Amino acid sequence: MSPSAAKSLQETTATVSPSQTLSRGIQALEILAAAERPLTIAELAGALGVHRSVAYRILRTLEDHSLLVRDDAGRVQPGPGLAVLARGVSRDLQTAALPELTQLANTLNMTAFVAVWDHQDCVTLVTVEPRHSAATLAQHPGTRHPVNTGAPGIAIQSTMSEEDWAARAPGLPYRPEAAEARRLGYSASHDEVIAGLSSLAAPIQVPGGRPAAIAVVYIRREQDQAAVGEALAASAARIESQLA
């Protein structure tokens, strides 16, 4: 596509009004994904703020694509089609990161994960728990927290100067710890996202995309932070070499 055509497409996209129906369908999936149990159609309609008949039409469409399923009682929950879609999200990054996450989790006996930058949040893309551990900390894919809170967000910010961050994420504070993370190659946080938990993270530069972070999360304890941080930075470097 020529530069002029790309610019025209961007301008057109910026001026087109979003589809309310599509937006409601996506919102329905987000509500179901966050729910701790299957929801009735009435409950989902209430959460969407629409009439039950509107919710039913949305659900029928999503059901046709296996993005949700209904149990024998008619309650709805996420369907297997979402797993198929999830496999395609940052596929190259997931493929490159999985061996590194497995190695980190089992060597360090910590839950290891990759977080990606999504607007104002960090979202967990893929996670691996240690194979032989009686007690592990769950970090489920799809978990999100503010991008300027916690080690993964600091690591992502460390790939940019404060000026660059202000241009790419206007209105989001830039952590002063990002400069130190840039010097060390990794970042650290304690009691930020969840009280009592600590995290270390190293940035991953993704060609043509937003930076991500590889991280571990653990209960705060005596820990050789530098050794873990350097291991994360080495894993991030190997992932980047696979993405290049």
CSV table of N, CA and C in Angstrom, one decimal, residues 56-128:
chain,number,residue,atom,x,y,z
A,56,TYR,N,-30.3,-11.1,23.3
A,56,TYR,CA,-30.5,-12.4,22.8
A,56,TYR,C,-30.0,-12.4,21.3
A,57,ARG,N,-30.3,-11.4,20.5
A,57,ARG,CA,-29.8,-11.3,19.2
A,57,ARG,C,-28.3,-11.3,19.1
A,58,ILE,N,-27.7,-10.6,20.0
A,58,ILE,CA,-26.2,-10.5,20.1
A,58,ILE,C,-25.7,-11.9,20.4
A,59,LEU,N,-26.3,-12.5,21.4
A,59,LEU,CA,-25.8,-13.8,21.8
A,59,LEU,C,-26.0,-14.9,20.7
A,60,ARG,N,-27.0,-14.8,20.0
A,60,ARG,CA,-27.2,-15.8,18.9
A,60,ARG,C,-26.1,-15.7,17.9
A,61,THR,N,-25.7,-14.5,17.5
A,61,THR,CA,-24.6,-14.3,16.6
A,61,THR,C,-23.3,-14.8,17.1
A,62,LEU,N,-23.0,-14.5,18.4
A,62,LEU,CA,-21.8,-15.0,19.0
A,62,LEU,C,-21.8,-16.5,19.1
A,63,GLU,N,-23.0,-17.0,19.4
A,63,GLU,CA,-23.1,-18.5,19.5
A,63,GLU,C,-22.8,-19.2,18.2
A,64,ASP,N,-23.3,-18.6,17.1
A,64,ASP,CA,-23.1,-19.2,15.8
A,64,ASP,C,-21.6,-19.3,15.4
A,65,HIS,N,-20.8,-18.4,16.0
A,65,HIS,CA,-19.4,-18.5,15.8
A,65,HIS,C,-18.6,-19.1,16.9
A,66,SER,N,-19.3,-19.8,17.8
A,66,SER,CA,-18.7,-20.6,18.9
A,66,SER,C,-17.9,-19.7,19.9
A,67,LEU,N,-18.2,-18.4,19.9
A,67,LEU,CA,-17.6,-17.5,20.8
A,67,LEU,C,-18.2,-17.5,22.2
A,68,LEU,N,-19.4,-18.1,22.3
A,68,LEU,CA,-20.0,-18.4,23.6
A,68,LEU,C,-20.8,-19.7,23.4
A,69,VAL,N,-21.1,-20.3,24.5
A,69,VAL,CA,-22.0,-21.5,24.6
A,69,VAL,C,-23.0,-21.3,25.7
A,70,ARG,N,-24.1,-22.1,25.6
A,70,ARG,CA,-25.1,-22.1,26.6
A,70,ARG,C,-25.2,-23.5,27.2
A,71,ASP,N,-25.4,-23.5,28.6
A,71,ASP,CA,-25.5,-24.8,29.2
A,71,ASP,C,-27.0,-25.3,29.2
A,72,ASP,N,-27.3,-26.4,29.8
A,72,ASP,CA,-28.6,-26.9,29.8
A,72,ASP,C,-29.7,-26.0,30.4
A,73,ALA,N,-29.2,-25.1,31.3
A,73,ALA,CA,-30.1,-24.2,31.9
A,73,ALA,C,-30.2,-22.9,31.2
A,74,GLY,N,-29.6,-22.8,30.0
A,74,GLY,CA,-29.6,-21.6,29.2
A,74,GLY,C,-28.7,-20.5,29.6
A,75,ARG,N,-27.8,-20.7,30.6
A,75,ARG,CA,-26.8,-19.7,31.0
A,75,ARG,C,-25.7,-19.7,30.0
A,76,VAL,N,-25.1,-18.6,29.8
A,76,VAL,CA,-24.1,-18.4,28.8
A,76,VAL,C,-22.7,-18.2,29.4
A,77,GLN,N,-21.7,-18.7,28.7
A,77,GLN,CA,-20.3,-18.6,29.1
A,77,GLN,C,-19.4,-18.5,27.8
A,78,PRO,N,-18.1,-18.1,28.0
A,78,PRO,CA,-17.2,-18.1,26.8
A,78,PRO,C,-17.1,-19.4,26.1
A,79,GLY,N,-17.0,-19.4,24.8
A,79,GLY,CA,-17.0,-20.6,24.0
A,79,GLY,C,-15.6,-21.0,23.5
A,80,PRO,N,-15.5,-22.1,22.9
A,80,PRO,CA,-14.1,-22.6,22.4
A,80,PRO,C,-13.6,-21.7,21.2
A,81,GLY,N,-14.5,-21.0,20.6
A,81,GLY,CA,-14.0,-20.1,19.5
A,81,GLY,C,-13.1,-19.1,19.9
A,82,LEU,N,-13.2,-18.7,21.2
A,82,LEU,CA,-12.3,-17.6,21.7
A,82,LEU,C,-10.9,-18.2,21.9
A,83,ALA,N,-10.8,-19.5,22.2
A,83,ALA,CA,-9.4,-20.1,22.3
A,83,ALA,C,-8.7,-20.1,21.0
A,84,VAL,N,-9.5,-20.3,19.9
A,84,VAL,CA,-8.9,-20.3,18.5
A,84,VAL,C,-8.4,-18.9,18.2
A,85,LEU,N,-9.2,-17.9,18.5
A,85,LEU,CA,-8.8,-16.5,18.3
A,85,LEU,C,-7.6,-16.1,19.1
A,86,ALA,N,-7.6,-16.6,20.4
A,86,ALA,CA,-6.5,-16.2,21.3
A,86,ALA,C,-5.1,-16.7,20.8
A,87,ARG,N,-5.1,-17.9,20.1
A,87,ARG,CA,-3.9,-18.5,19.6
A,87,ARG,C,-3.2,-17.5,18.5
A,88,GLY,N,-4.1,-16.7,17.9
A,88,GLY,CA,-3.5,-15.9,16.9
A,88,GLY,C,-3.0,-14.5,17.4
A,89,VAL,N,-3.3,-14.2,18.6
A,89,VAL,CA,-2.8,-12.9,19.2
A,89,VAL,C,-1.3,-12.9,19.4
A,90,SER,N,-0.6,-12.0,18.8
A,90,SER,CA,0.8,-12.0,18.9
A,90,SER,C,1.4,-13.4,18.8
A,91,ARG,N,1.1,-14.1,17.7
A,91,ARG,CA,1.5,-15.5,17.6
A,91,ARG,C,3.0,-15.7,17.7
A,92,ASP,N,3.7,-14.8,16.9
A,92,ASP,CA,5.2,-14.9,16.9
A,92,ASP,C,5.8,-14.7,18.3
A,93,LEU,N,5.2,-13.7,19.0
A,93,LEU,CA,5.7,-13.5,20.4
A,93,LEU,C,5.4,-14.6,21.3
A,94,GLN,N,4.2,-15.2,21.2
A,94,GLN,CA,3.9,-16.3,22.1
A,94,GLN,C,4.8,-17.5,21.8
A,95,THR,N,5.0,-17.8,20.5
A,95,THR,CA,5.9,-18.9,20.1
A,95,THR,C,7.3,-18.8,20.6
A,96,ALA,N,7.8,-17.5,20.4
A,96,ALA,CA,9.2,-17.3,20.9
A,96,ALA,C,9.4,-17.3,22.4
A,97,ALA,N,8.3,-16.8,23.1
A,97,ALA,CA,8.4,-16.7,24.5
A,97,ALA,C,8.2,-18.0,25.3
A,98,LEU,N,7.4,-18.9,24.8
A,98,LEU,CA,7.0,-20.0,25.6
A,98,LEU,C,8.1,-20.9,26.1
A,99,PRO,N,9.2,-21.2,25.3
A,99,PRO,CA,10.3,-22.0,25.8
A,99,PRO,C,11.0,-21.2,26.9
A,100,GLU,N,11.1,-19.9,26.8
A,100,GLU,CA,11.8,-19.1,27.8
A,100,GLU,C,11.0,-19.0,29.1
A,101,LEU,N,9.7,-18.9,29.0
A,101,LEU,CA,8.8,-18.9,30.1
A,101,LEU,C,8.9,-20.2,30.9
A,102,THR,N,8.9,-21.3,30.2
A,102,THR,CA,9.0,-22.6,30.8
A,102,THR,C,10.3,-22.8,31.5
A,103,GLN,N,11.4,-22.4,30.9
A,103,GLN,CA,12.7,-22.5,31.6
A,103,GLN,C,12.8,-21.6,32.8
A,104,LEU,N,12.3,-20.4,32.7
A,104,LEU,CA,12.3,-19.5,33.9
A,104,LEU,C,11.4,-20.0,35.0
A,105,ALA,N,10.2,-20.4,34.7
A,105,ALA,CA,9.3,-20.9,35.7
A,105,ALA,C,9.9,-22.1,36.5
A,106,ASN,N,10.5,-23.0,35.8
A,106,ASN,CA,11.0,-24.2,36.4
A,106,ASN,C,12.3,-24.0,37.1
A,107,THR,N,13.1,-23.1,36.6
A,107,THR,CA,14.4,-22.8,37.2
A,107,THR,C,14.3,-22.0,38.4
A,108,LEU,N,13.5,-20.9,38.3
A,108,LEU,CA,13.3,-20.0,39.4
A,108,LEU,C,12.2,-20.4,40.4
A,109,ASN,N,11.4,-21.4,40.0
A,109,ASN,CA,10.2,-21.8,40.8
A,109,ASN,C,9.3,-20.6,41.0
A,110,MET,N,9.0,-19.9,40.0
A,110,MET,CA,8.1,-18.7,40.0
A,110,MET,C,7.2,-18.8,38.8
A,111,THR,N,6.1,-18.2,38.9
A,111,THR,CA,5.2,-18.1,37.7
A,111,THR,C,5.8,-17.0,36.8
A,112,ALA,N,6.0,-17.4,35.5
A,112,ALA,CA,6.5,-16.5,34.5
A,112,ALA,C,5.5,-16.2,33.5
A,113,PHE,N,5.5,-15.0,32.9
A,113,PHE,CA,4.5,-14.6,32.0
A,113,PHE,C,5.0,-13.4,31.1
A,114,VAL,N,4.3,-13.3,30.0
A,114,VAL,CA,4.6,-12.1,29.1
A,114,VAL,C,3.4,-11.2,29.1
A,115,ALA,N,3.6,-9.9,29.3
A,115,ALA,CA,2.6,-8.9,29.3
A,115,ALA,C,2.8,-8.0,28.1
A,116,VAL,N,1.6,-7.6,27.5
A,116,VAL,CA,1.7,-6.7,26.4
A,116,VAL,C,1.0,-5.4,26.7
A,117,TRP,N,1.3,-4.4,26.1
A,117,TRP,CA,0.8,-3.0,26.3
A,117,TRP,C,-0.5,-2.9,25.5
A,118,ASP,N,-1.6,-2.6,26.2
A,118,ASP,CA,-2.9,-2.4,25.6
A,118,ASP,C,-3.6,-1.1,26.1
A,119,HIS,N,-3.4,0.0,25.4
A,119,HIS,CA,-4.0,1.3,25.7
A,119,HIS,C,-3.5,1.7,27.1
A,120,GLN,N,-4.3,1.7,28.1
A,120,GLN,CA,-3.9,2.1,29.5
A,120,GLN,C,-3.5,1.0,30.4
A,121,ASP,N,-3.4,-0.2,29.8
A,121,ASP,CA,-3.2,-1.4,30.7
A,121,ASP,C,-2.0,-2.2,30.1
A,122,CYS,N,-1.6,-3.1,31.0
A,122,CYS,CA,-0.7,-4.3,30.7
A,122,CYS,C,-1.6,-5.5,30.7
A,123,VAL,N,-1.6,-6.3,29.7
A,123,VAL,CA,-2.4,-7.5,29.6
A,123,VAL,C,-1.5,-8.7,29.5
A,124,THR,N,-1.8,-9.7,30.4
A,124,THR,CA,-1.0,-11.0,30.3
A,124,THR,C,-1.4,-11.7,29.1
A,125,LEU,N,-0.4,-12.0,28.3
A,125,LEU,CA,-0.6,-12.7,27.0
A,125,LEU,C,-0.5,-14.2,27.2
A,126,VAL,N,0.6,-14.7,27.8
A,126,VAL,CA,0.8,-16.1,28.0
A,126,VAL,C,1.6,-16.3,29.3
A,127,THR,N,1.3,-17.4,30.0
A,127,THR,CA,1.9,-17.6,31.4
A,127,THR,C,2.3,-19.1,31.5
A,128,VAL,N,3.3,-19.3,32.3
A,128,VAL,CA,3.7,-20.7,32.7
A,128,VAL,C,4.0,-20.7,34.2
